PDB file of C-alpha atoms in Angstrom:
ATOM      1  CA  MET A  88     -18.624 296.749 -39.851  1.00 41.00           C
ATOM      2  CA  ALA A  89     -20.036 293.798 -39.215  1.00 43.00           C
ATOM      3  CA  THR A  90     -21.672 292.502 -35.678  1.00 44.00           C
ATOM      4  CA  VAL A  91     -20.049 289.521 -34.505  1.00 44.00           C
ATOM      5  CA  THR A  92     -22.643 287.840 -30.656  1.00 46.00           C
ATOM      6  CA  ARG A  93     -21.093 285.889 -28.249  1.00 48.00           C
ATOM      7  CA  THR A  94     -23.396 282.854 -26.801  1.00 46.00           C
ATOM      8  CA  THR A  95     -21.411 283.033 -23.762  1.00 48.00           C
ATOM      9  CA  ARG A  96     -22.800 278.915 -21.276  1.00 46.00           C
ATOM     10  CA  ALA A  97     -25.061 280.663 -19.488  1.00 48.00           C
ATOM     11  CA  ASP A  98     -26.705 281.649 -22.777  1.00 52.00           C
ATOM     12  CA  ALA A  99     -26.416 278.223 -24.425  1.00 49.00           C
ATOM     13  CA  PRO A 100     -29.833 276.316 -24.467  1.00 51.00           C
ATOM     14  CA  GLU A 101     -29.423 273.635 -21.802  1.00 52.00           C
ATOM     15  CA  ARG A 102     -29.578 270.342 -22.769  1.00 50.00           C
ATOM     16  CA  SER A 103     -31.717 267.315 -21.305  1.00 53.00           C
ATOM     17  CA  ARG A 104     -30.150 264.929 -19.416  1.00 51.00           C
ATOM     18  CA  THR A 105     -30.804 262.536 -21.468  1.00 50.00           C
ATOM     19  CA  GLU A 106     -28.809 263.062 -24.630  1.00 55.00           C
ATOM     20  CA  HIS A 107     -26.259 261.603 -22.579  1.00 55.00           C
ATOM     21  CA  THR A 108     -27.390 258.392 -20.748  1.00 62.00           C
ATOM     22  CA  GLY A 109     -26.435 256.174 -24.059  1.00 67.00           C
ATOM     23  CA  GLY A 110     -27.744 253.055 -25.636  1.00 78.00           C
ATOM     24  CA  GLY A 111     -27.720 251.709 -22.281  1.00 86.00           C
ATOM     25  CA  LEU A 112     -28.326 247.800 -22.138  1.00 87.00           C
ATOM     26  CA  LEU A 113     -30.241 247.217 -24.983  1.00 90.00           C
ATOM     27  CA  GLY A 114     -27.965 249.765 -27.009  1.00 89.00           C
ATOM     28  CA  ALA A 115     -24.738 247.852 -25.542  1.00 91.00           C
ATOM     29  CA  VAL A 116     -27.022 244.291 -26.921  1.00 94.00           C
ATOM     30  CA  ALA A 117     -27.830 246.329 -30.117  1.00 93.00           C
ATOM     31  CA  ALA A 118     -23.692 246.575 -30.871  1.00 91.00           C
ATOM     32  CA  GLU A 119     -22.650 243.047 -30.151  1.00 93.00           C
ATOM     33  CA  TRP A 120     -25.500 241.770 -32.156  1.00 94.00           C
ATOM     34  CA  GLY A 121     -24.452 243.896 -34.839  1.00 93.00           C
ATOM     35  CA  LYS A 122     -20.141 242.824 -34.725  1.00 92.00           C
ATOM     36  CA  LEU A 123     -21.063 239.257 -34.077  1.00 93.00           C
ATOM     37  CA  TRP A 124     -23.096 239.213 -37.583  1.00 93.00           C
ATOM     38  CA  THR A 125     -20.375 240.648 -39.348  1.00 92.00           C
ATOM     39  CA  THR A 126     -18.037 238.061 -38.540  1.00 90.00           C
ATOM     40  CA  ARG A 127     -17.647 234.695 -40.475  1.00 92.00           C
ATOM     41  CA  THR A 128     -18.043 233.265 -36.853  1.00 91.00           C
ATOM     42  CA  PRO A 129     -21.751 232.201 -36.784  1.00 92.00           C
ATOM     43  CA  TYR A 130     -22.508 231.684 -40.201  1.00 95.00           C
ATOM     44  CA  VAL A 131     -19.680 228.702 -40.040  1.00 95.00           C
ATOM     45  CA  CYS A 132     -20.249 228.000 -36.314  1.00 94.00           C
ATOM     46  CA  MET A 133     -23.692 226.968 -37.822  1.00 93.00           C
ATOM     47  CA  ALA A 134     -23.148 225.597 -41.160  1.00 95.00           C
ATOM     48  CA  VAL A 135     -21.052 223.214 -39.102  1.00 96.00           C
ATOM     49  CA  GLY A 136     -23.433 222.286 -37.015  1.00 95.00           C
ATOM     50  CA  VAL A 137     -25.841 221.346 -39.691  1.00 96.00           C
ATOM     51  CA  GLY A 138     -23.755 218.664 -40.772  1.00 96.00           C
ATOM     52  CA  LEU A 139     -22.679 217.893 -37.614  1.00 94.00           C
ATOM     53  CA  THR A 140     -26.357 216.860 -36.047  1.00 95.00           C
ATOM     54  CA  ALA A 141     -27.253 215.225 -39.922  1.00 95.00           C
ATOM     55  CA  VAL A 142     -24.616 212.914 -39.713  1.00 95.00           C
ATOM     56  CA  PHE A 143     -24.638 212.611 -35.610  1.00 94.00           C
ATOM     57  CA  ALA A 144     -28.343 211.889 -36.340  1.00 95.00           C
ATOM     58  CA  PHE A 145     -28.482 209.447 -39.250  1.00 95.00           C
ATOM     59  CA  TYR A 146     -26.251 207.435 -37.105  1.00 95.00           C
ATOM     60  CA  TYR A 147     -28.114 207.774 -33.897  1.00 95.00           C
ATOM     61  CA  GLY A 148     -30.595 206.298 -35.568  1.00 94.00           C
ATOM     62  CA  SER A 149     -29.294 203.199 -37.471  1.00 94.00           C
ATOM     63  CA  ILE A 150     -27.599 202.278 -34.504  1.00 93.00           C
ATOM     64  CA  ALA A 151     -30.625 201.349 -32.805  1.00 92.00           C
ATOM     65  CA  ARG A 152     -32.176 199.814 -35.710  1.00 91.00           C
ATOM     66  CA  ILE A 153     -29.327 197.498 -35.949  1.00 92.00           C
ATOM     67  CA  ASN A 154     -29.614 196.809 -32.345  1.00 91.00           C
ATOM     68  CA  ASP A 155     -32.658 195.698 -32.530  1.00 88.00           C
ATOM     69  CA  GLU A 156     -33.152 198.385 -29.726  1.00 88.00           C
ATOM     70  CA  PRO A 157     -36.482 199.487 -27.617  1.00 89.00           C
ATOM     71  CA  VAL A 158     -38.872 201.878 -29.048  1.00 91.00           C
ATOM     72  CA  GLN A 159     -37.433 205.094 -27.492  1.00 92.00           C
ATOM     73  CA  ALA A 160     -38.091 209.021 -28.038  1.00 93.00           C
ATOM     74  CA  VAL A 161     -37.155 210.116 -31.527  1.00 94.00           C
ATOM     75  CA  GLY A 162     -35.562 213.473 -29.571  1.00 93.00           C
ATOM     76  CA  LYS A 163     -33.181 211.266 -28.257  1.00 94.00           C
ATOM     77  CA  ALA A 164     -30.662 211.080 -31.090  1.00 95.00           C
ATOM     78  CA  PRO A 165     -30.700 215.421 -31.539  1.00 95.00           C
ATOM     79  CA  ILE A 166     -29.709 215.036 -27.761  1.00 95.00           C
ATOM     80  CA  ALA A 167     -26.770 212.748 -27.818  1.00 94.00           C
ATOM     81  CA  SER A 168     -25.488 215.237 -30.251  1.00 93.00           C
ATOM     82  CA  VAL A 169     -25.628 218.058 -28.169  1.00 94.00           C
ATOM     83  CA  ILE A 170     -22.372 216.171 -26.208  1.00 91.00           C
ATOM     84  CA  LEU A 171     -20.337 217.462 -30.035  1.00 91.00           C
ATOM     85  CA  LEU A 172     -22.515 220.544 -30.856  1.00 92.00           C
ATOM     86  CA  GLN A 173     -21.795 222.211 -27.678  1.00 95.00           C
ATOM     87  CA  PHE A 174     -18.543 222.880 -28.911  1.00 95.00           C
ATOM     88  CA  ILE A 175     -19.775 224.727 -31.789  1.00 95.00           C
ATOM     89  CA  VAL A 176     -21.018 227.048 -29.170  1.00 96.00           C
ATOM     90  CA  VAL A 177     -18.120 227.220 -27.199  1.00 97.00           C
ATOM     91  CA  VAL A 178     -16.813 228.796 -30.185  1.00 96.00           C
ATOM     92  CA  LEU A 179     -19.235 230.890 -31.166  1.00 96.00           C
ATOM     93  CA  ALA A 180     -19.180 232.337 -28.076  1.00 96.00           C
ATOM     94  CA  MET A 181     -15.890 232.633 -26.798  1.00 95.00           C
ATOM     95  CA  THR A 182     -14.847 234.351 -29.766  1.00 95.00           C
ATOM     96  CA  THR A 183     -16.864 237.666 -29.075  1.00 95.00           C
ATOM     97  CA  VAL A 184     -14.444 238.196 -26.298  1.00 95.00           C
ATOM     98  CA  THR A 185     -11.174 236.487 -27.122  1.00 95.00           C
ATOM     99  CA  SER A 186     -11.240 237.853 -30.701  1.00 93.00           C
ATOM    100  CA  GLU A 187     -11.246 241.780 -29.613  1.00 93.00           C
ATOM    101  CA  TYR A 188      -8.064 240.651 -27.267  1.00 93.00           C
ATOM    102  CA  ALA A 189      -6.114 239.479 -29.651  1.00 92.00           C
ATOM    103  CA  THR A 190      -7.192 242.161 -31.748  1.00 91.00           C
ATOM    104  CA  GLY A 191      -7.061 244.993 -29.138  1.00 89.00           C
ATOM    105  CA  SER A 192     -10.689 246.370 -30.085  1.00 89.00           C
ATOM    106  CA  ILE A 193     -11.553 245.702 -26.951  1.00 90.00           C
ATOM    107  CA  ARG A 194     -10.242 249.153 -25.427  1.00 88.00           C
ATOM    108  CA  THR A 195     -12.934 250.170 -28.188  1.00 88.00           C
ATOM    109  CA  SER A 196     -15.676 248.428 -27.106  1.00 88.00           C
ATOM    110  CA  LEU A 197     -14.885 249.403 -23.728  1.00 88.00           C
ATOM    111  CA  GLN A 198     -15.308 253.274 -24.259  1.00 87.00           C
ATOM    112  CA  TRP A 199     -18.452 252.694 -26.879  1.00 85.00           C
ATOM    113  CA  VAL A 200     -20.206 251.051 -23.187  1.00 86.00           C
ATOM    114  CA  PRO A 201     -17.470 252.042 -20.447  1.00 84.00           C
ATOM    115  CA  VAL A 202     -20.438 250.169 -17.933  1.00 87.00           C
ATOM    116  CA  ARG A 203     -17.815 246.789 -18.203  1.00 88.00           C
ATOM    117  CA  HIS A 204     -20.718 244.907 -16.717  1.00 90.00           C
ATOM    118  CA  ARG A 205     -22.685 246.256 -19.577  1.00 92.00           C
ATOM    119  CA  VAL A 206     -20.410 244.504 -22.487  1.00 93.00           C
ATOM    120  CA  GLN A 207     -20.259 241.442 -20.528  1.00 94.00           C
ATOM    121  CA  LEU A 208     -24.041 240.509 -20.002  1.00 95.00           C
ATOM    122  CA  ALA A 209     -24.403 242.158 -23.385  1.00 95.00           C
ATOM    123  CA  LYS A 210     -22.113 239.625 -25.154  1.00 96.00           C
ATOM    124  CA  ALA A 211     -23.699 236.634 -23.373  1.00 96.00           C
ATOM    125  CA  THR A 212     -27.309 237.964 -23.619  1.00 96.00           C
ATOM    126  CA  VAL A 213     -26.367 237.895 -27.618  1.00 97.00           C
ATOM    127  CA  THR A 214     -24.771 234.716 -27.657  1.00 97.00           C
ATOM    128  CA  GLY A 215     -27.116 232.680 -25.630  1.00 97.00           C
ATOM    129  CA  ALA A 216     -30.170 234.141 -27.588  1.00 97.00           C
ATOM    130  CA  VAL A 217     -28.224 233.187 -30.491  1.00 97.00           C
ATOM    131  CA  SER A 218     -27.558 229.586 -29.521  1.00 97.00           C
ATOM    132  CA  PHE A 219     -30.564 228.843 -28.383  1.00 97.00           C
ATOM    133  CA  VAL A 220     -32.571 229.703 -31.793  1.00 97.00           C
ATOM    134  CA  GLY A 221     -30.018 227.238 -33.538  1.00 96.00           C
ATOM    135  CA  GLY A 222     -30.116 224.581 -30.978  1.00 96.00           C
ATOM    136  CA  VAL A 223     -34.526 224.488 -31.715  1.00 97.00           C
ATOM    137  CA  LEU A 224     -33.525 224.477 -35.049  1.00 97.00           C
ATOM    138  CA  LEU A 225     -30.433 222.200 -35.296  1.00 97.00           C
ATOM    139  CA  GLY A 226     -32.611 219.683 -33.004  1.00 96.00           C
ATOM    140  CA  ALA A 227     -35.906 219.773 -34.832  1.00 97.00           C
ATOM    141  CA  LEU A 228     -33.268 218.834 -37.748  1.00 97.00           C
ATOM    142  CA  GLY A 229     -31.591 216.312 -36.152  1.00 96.00           C
ATOM    143  CA  MET A 230     -35.371 214.580 -34.804  1.00 96.00           C
ATOM    144  CA  ALA A 231     -36.196 214.813 -38.632  1.00 96.00           C
ATOM    145  CA  VAL A 232     -32.952 213.127 -39.792  1.00 96.00           C
ATOM    146  CA  ALA A 233     -32.844 210.570 -37.530  1.00 95.00           C
ATOM    147  CA  TRP A 234     -36.176 209.313 -37.895  1.00 94.00           C
ATOM    148  CA  VAL A 235     -35.662 207.571 -40.791  1.00 93.00           C
ATOM    149  CA  PRO A 236     -32.862 205.290 -40.500  1.00 93.00           C
ATOM    150  CA  PHE A 237     -34.694 203.885 -37.105  1.00 92.00           C
ATOM    151  CA  ARG A 238     -37.477 202.284 -39.040  1.00 88.00           C
ATOM    152  CA  GLY A 239     -40.046 201.898 -36.206  1.00 84.00           C
ATOM    153  CA  HIS A 240     -37.388 202.325 -33.742  1.00 88.00           C
ATOM    154  CA  ALA A 241     -39.096 205.334 -32.328  1.00 91.00           C
ATOM    155  CA  SER A 242     -42.154 207.408 -31.075  1.00 93.00           C
ATOM    156  CA  PHE A 243     -42.858 211.169 -31.985  1.00 94.00           C
ATOM    157  CA  GLU A 244     -45.392 213.238 -30.163  1.00 94.00           C
ATOM    158  CA  THR A 245     -45.293 216.630 -30.558  1.00 94.00           C
ATOM    159  CA  GLY A 246     -45.874 217.957 -27.267  1.00 95.00           C
ATOM    160  CA  GLU A 247     -43.250 215.558 -25.709  1.00 94.00           C
ATOM    161  CA  ALA A 248     -40.375 216.928 -28.933  1.00 95.00           C
ATOM    162  CA  VAL A 249     -41.514 220.490 -27.785  1.00 96.00           C
ATOM    163  CA  VAL A 250     -40.385 219.934 -24.671  1.00 96.00           C
ATOM    164  CA  GLN A 251     -36.873 218.409 -25.997  1.00 96.00           C
ATOM    165  CA  LEU A 252     -35.772 221.383 -28.393  1.00 97.00           C
ATOM    166  CA  LEU A 253     -36.496 224.204 -25.760  1.00 97.00           C
ATOM    167  CA  SER A 254     -34.217 222.095 -23.313  1.00 97.00           C
ATOM    168  CA  ILE A 255     -31.675 221.362 -26.109  1.00 97.00           C
ATOM    169  CA  GLY A 256     -32.207 225.337 -26.424  1.00 97.00           C
ATOM    170  CA  ALA A 257     -31.809 226.499 -23.267  1.00 97.00           C
ATOM    171  CA  TYR A 258     -28.715 224.206 -22.532  1.00 97.00           C
ATOM    172  CA  LEU A 259     -26.343 225.503 -25.137  1.00 97.00           C
ATOM    173  CA  ALA A 260     -27.711 228.811 -24.244  1.00 97.00           C
ATOM    174  CA  LEU A 261     -26.220 228.301 -20.923  1.00 97.00           C
ATOM    175  CA  VAL A 262     -23.218 227.140 -22.108  1.00 97.00           C
ATOM    176  CA  ALA A 263     -22.851 229.909 -24.421  1.00 97.00           C
ATOM    177  CA  MET A 264     -22.915 231.817 -20.900  1.00 96.00           C
ATOM    178  CA  LEU A 265     -20.087 230.409 -19.338  1.00 97.00           C
ATOM    179  CA  SER A 266     -17.837 230.506 -22.535  1.00 97.00           C
ATOM    180  CA  VAL A 267     -18.490 233.686 -22.411  1.00 97.00           C
ATOM    181  CA  GLY A 268     -17.168 234.013 -18.767  1.00 96.00           C
ATOM    182  CA  VAL A 269     -14.862 232.140 -19.056  1.00 97.00           C
ATOM    183  CA  ALA A 270     -13.331 234.068 -21.913  1.00 96.00           C
ATOM    184  CA  PHE A 271     -13.148 236.939 -19.876  1.00 95.00           C
ATOM    185  CA  VAL A 272     -11.110 235.215 -17.265  1.00 95.00           C
ATOM    186  CA  CYS A 273      -8.387 233.871 -19.518  1.00 95.00           C
ATOM    187  CA  ARG A 274      -8.565 236.286 -22.648  1.00 92.00           C
ATOM    188  CA  SER A 275      -7.155 234.392 -24.648  1.00 93.00           C
ATOM    189  CA  ALA A 276      -8.815 231.605 -27.295  1.00 94.00           C
ATOM    190  CA  VAL A 277      -6.251 228.382 -26.550  1.00 95.00           C
ATOM    191  CA  GLY A 278      -6.564 228.989 -22.576  1.00 95.00           C
ATOM    192  CA  ALA A 279     -10.538 229.737 -23.427  1.00 95.00           C
ATOM    193  CA  LEU A 280     -11.120 226.890 -25.685  1.00 95.00           C
ATOM    194  CA  ALA A 281      -8.713 224.334 -23.406  1.00 96.00           C
ATOM    195  CA  SER A 282     -10.732 225.144 -20.190  1.00 96.00           C
ATOM    196  CA  LEU A 283     -14.131 225.021 -21.416  1.00 96.00           C
ATOM    197  CA  PHE A 284     -12.701 221.460 -23.538  1.00 95.00           C
ATOM    198  CA  PHE A 285     -11.698 220.349 -20.000  1.00 95.00           C
ATOM    199  CA  LEU A 286     -14.896 220.918 -18.107  1.00 95.00           C
ATOM    200  CA  LEU A 287     -17.427 219.753 -19.978  1.00 95.00           C
ATOM    201  CA  ALA A 288     -15.817 216.682 -21.709  1.00 92.00           C
ATOM    202  CA  GLY A 289     -12.276 215.482 -20.128  1.00 92.00           C
ATOM    203  CA  LEU A 290     -13.302 216.269 -17.158  1.00 93.00           C
ATOM    204  CA  PRO A 291     -16.449 214.343 -17.273  1.00 90.00           C
ATOM    205  CA  PHE A 292     -14.361 211.232 -19.502  1.00 88.00           C
ATOM    206  CA  VAL A 293     -11.380 211.065 -16.279  1.00 89.00           C
ATOM    207  CA  LEU A 294     -14.562 211.349 -12.988  1.00 89.00           C
ATOM    208  CA  LEU A 295     -16.410 208.124 -14.840  1.00 85.00           C
ATOM    209  CA  GLY A 296     -13.328 205.606 -15.518  1.00 80.00           C
ATOM    210  CA  PRO A 297     -12.556 204.231 -12.443  1.00 79.00           C
ATOM    211  CA  GLY A 298     -16.376 203.183 -11.657  1.00 77.00           C
ATOM    212  CA  SER A 299     -15.765 203.990  -7.925  1.00 85.00           C
ATOM    213  CA  GLU A 300     -19.576 205.867  -6.874  1.00 88.00           C
ATOM    214  CA  VAL A 301     -17.974 208.849  -5.057  1.00 90.00           C
ATOM    215  CA  LEU A 302     -16.598 209.849  -8.333  1.00 92.00           C
ATOM    216  CA  ARG A 303     -20.115 209.553 -10.358  1.00 92.00           C
ATOM    217  CA  LYS A 304     -21.763 211.364  -8.076  1.00 91.00           C
ATOM    218  CA  ILE A 305     -19.094 214.295  -8.640  1.00 93.00           C
ATOM    219  CA  ASN A 306     -19.252 214.296 -12.516  1.00 93.00           C
ATOM    220  CA  ASP A 307     -23.172 214.588 -11.791  1.00 94.00           C
ATOM    221  CA  ALA A 308     -22.687 217.758 -10.541  1.00 95.00           C
ATOM    222  CA  LEU A 309     -20.932 219.159 -14.158  1.00 96.00           C
ATOM    223  CA  PRO A 310     -22.450 221.406 -16.683  1.00 96.00           C
ATOM    224  CA  GLN A 311     -22.130 218.435 -18.938  1.00 94.00           C
ATOM    225  CA  SER A 312     -23.630 215.994 -16.709  1.00 94.00           C
ATOM    226  CA  ALA A 313     -26.389 218.135 -15.328  1.00 95.00           C
ATOM    227  CA  GLY A 314     -27.556 218.920 -19.073  1.00 95.00           C
ATOM    228  CA  ASP A 315     -27.537 215.870 -20.204  1.00 94.00           C
ATOM    229  CA  HIS A 316     -29.570 214.778 -17.286  1.00 94.00           C
ATOM    230  CA  PHE A 317     -31.816 218.192 -17.935  1.00 95.00           C
ATOM    231  CA  MET A 318     -32.646 217.512 -21.334  1.00 95.00           C
ATOM    232  CA  ARG A 319     -33.443 213.145 -21.562  1.00 92.00           C
ATOM    233  CA  GLY A 320     -35.913 214.571 -18.131  1.00 88.00           C
ATOM    234  CA  ASP A 321     -34.481 211.510 -16.531  1.00 82.00           C
ATOM    235  CA  GLY A 322     -35.369 211.263 -12.652  1.00 82.00           C
ATOM    236  CA  ASP A 323     -32.395 209.911 -11.669  1.00 84.00           C
ATOM    237  CA  PRO A 324     -30.076 210.514 -10.068  1.00 88.00           C
ATOM    238  CA  TYR A 325     -32.093 214.378  -9.103  1.00 92.00           C
ATOM    239  CA  PRO A 326     -35.321 215.876 -11.075  1.00 92.00           C
ATOM    240  CA  SER A 327     -34.713 217.301 -14.552  1.00 93.00           C
ATOM    241  CA  LEU A 328     -35.237 221.230 -12.785  1.00 94.00           C
ATOM    242  CA  VAL A 329     -32.197 220.510 -10.280  1.00 96.00           C
ATOM    243  CA  GLY A 330     -30.743 219.522 -13.665  1.00 95.00           C
ATOM    244  CA  LEU A 331     -31.151 223.171 -15.242  1.00 96.00           C
ATOM    245  CA  LEU A 332     -30.245 224.689 -11.804  1.00 97.00           C
ATOM    246  CA  ILE A 333     -27.263 223.167 -11.625  1.00 97.00           C
ATOM    247  CA  VAL A 334     -26.161 224.028 -14.649  1.00 97.00           C
ATOM    248  CA  LEU A 335     -27.349 227.892 -14.459  1.00 97.00           C
ATOM    249  CA  SER A 336     -25.569 228.315 -11.439  1.00 97.00           C
ATOM    250  CA  TRP A 337     -22.203 227.104 -13.455  1.00 97.00           C
ATOM    251  CA  ALA A 338     -22.874 229.563 -15.969  1.00 97.00           C
ATOM    252  CA  VAL A 339     -23.779 232.570 -13.520  1.00 97.00           C
ATOM    253  CA  ALA A 340     -20.857 231.194 -11.536  1.00 97.00           C
ATOM    254  CA  ALA A 341     -18.044 231.382 -14.172  1.00 96.00           C
ATOM    255  CA  HIS A 342     -20.220 235.297 -15.586  1.00 95.00           C
ATOM    256  CA  LEU A 343     -19.456 236.696 -11.821  1.00 96.00           C
ATOM    257  CA  ILE A 344     -15.943 235.056 -11.764  1.00 96.00           C
ATOM    258  CA  GLY A 345     -15.629 236.720 -15.402  1.00 94.00           C
ATOM    259  CA  LEU A 346     -16.943 240.090 -14.604  1.00 93.00           C
ATOM    260  CA  ALA A 347     -14.699 240.313 -11.462  1.00 94.00           C
ATOM    261  CA  VAL A 348     -11.465 239.816 -13.592  1.00 94.00           C
ATOM    262  CA  LEU A 349     -12.607 242.485 -16.355  1.00 92.00           C
ATOM    263  CA  ARG A 350     -13.441 244.430 -13.772  1.00 89.00           C
ATOM    264  CA  ARG A 351     -10.308 244.330 -11.816  1.00 87.00           C
ATOM    265  CA  ARG A 352      -7.719 243.928 -15.178  1.00 80.00           C
ATOM    266  CA  ASP A 353      -7.383 246.277 -17.722  1.00 68.00           C
ATOM    267  CA  ALA A 354      -8.078 245.946 -21.148  1.00 62.00           C
TER     268      ALA A 354
END
């Protein structure tokens, strides 16, 4: 007769505590990275960004030559295109949140990574990194395209160009972080896109319309206006670094509000 040996809980080998810690933030970032690149969204956004940047940069250089404007840095062309390019980043970042709420997969994400702030931070990190690299590459493309139609109305210095490219990347990365925060607040693509379009484009248009000095100062505190001052390196109405800090403040505020909503409401 065979002898059956039972292993009691006390006899079972003790598992290391490290087996239960999960992947942490690095694992959450890896998961978000994998999810992002298994969808069409980043590829479509990058393709649209290439076309938009090329067309806008060529147009900008042509207009500068036709109007016989003074010589300017060639990087001004891709910087001007960011006013449209930023909405591609908005779509890329917000869909990482709103698509999961639309399909119900946000519940799976929060089961895989129960620490909610880690989920949001991972999404912001991944979309911010992709937006930074994409912004630098598209900025370089814009400089190359704009150089031809400028025909002597533009200058190029390596150091200045590198700073401008990094500025474009940094601004778009912060826009991505801002978009993730707003998306967690709104949870719907329509609500998030409408809110971000109003903040980044609609509100500046309304404030600059009347020509009021007070409204102009308010507009200077908005993320799009502050980002434009930062990328152009303007000293007026505030130093370039202040513009970066203003955009960073908007991104952090959106992130914290989104996190508060994520913690208080069920998925």
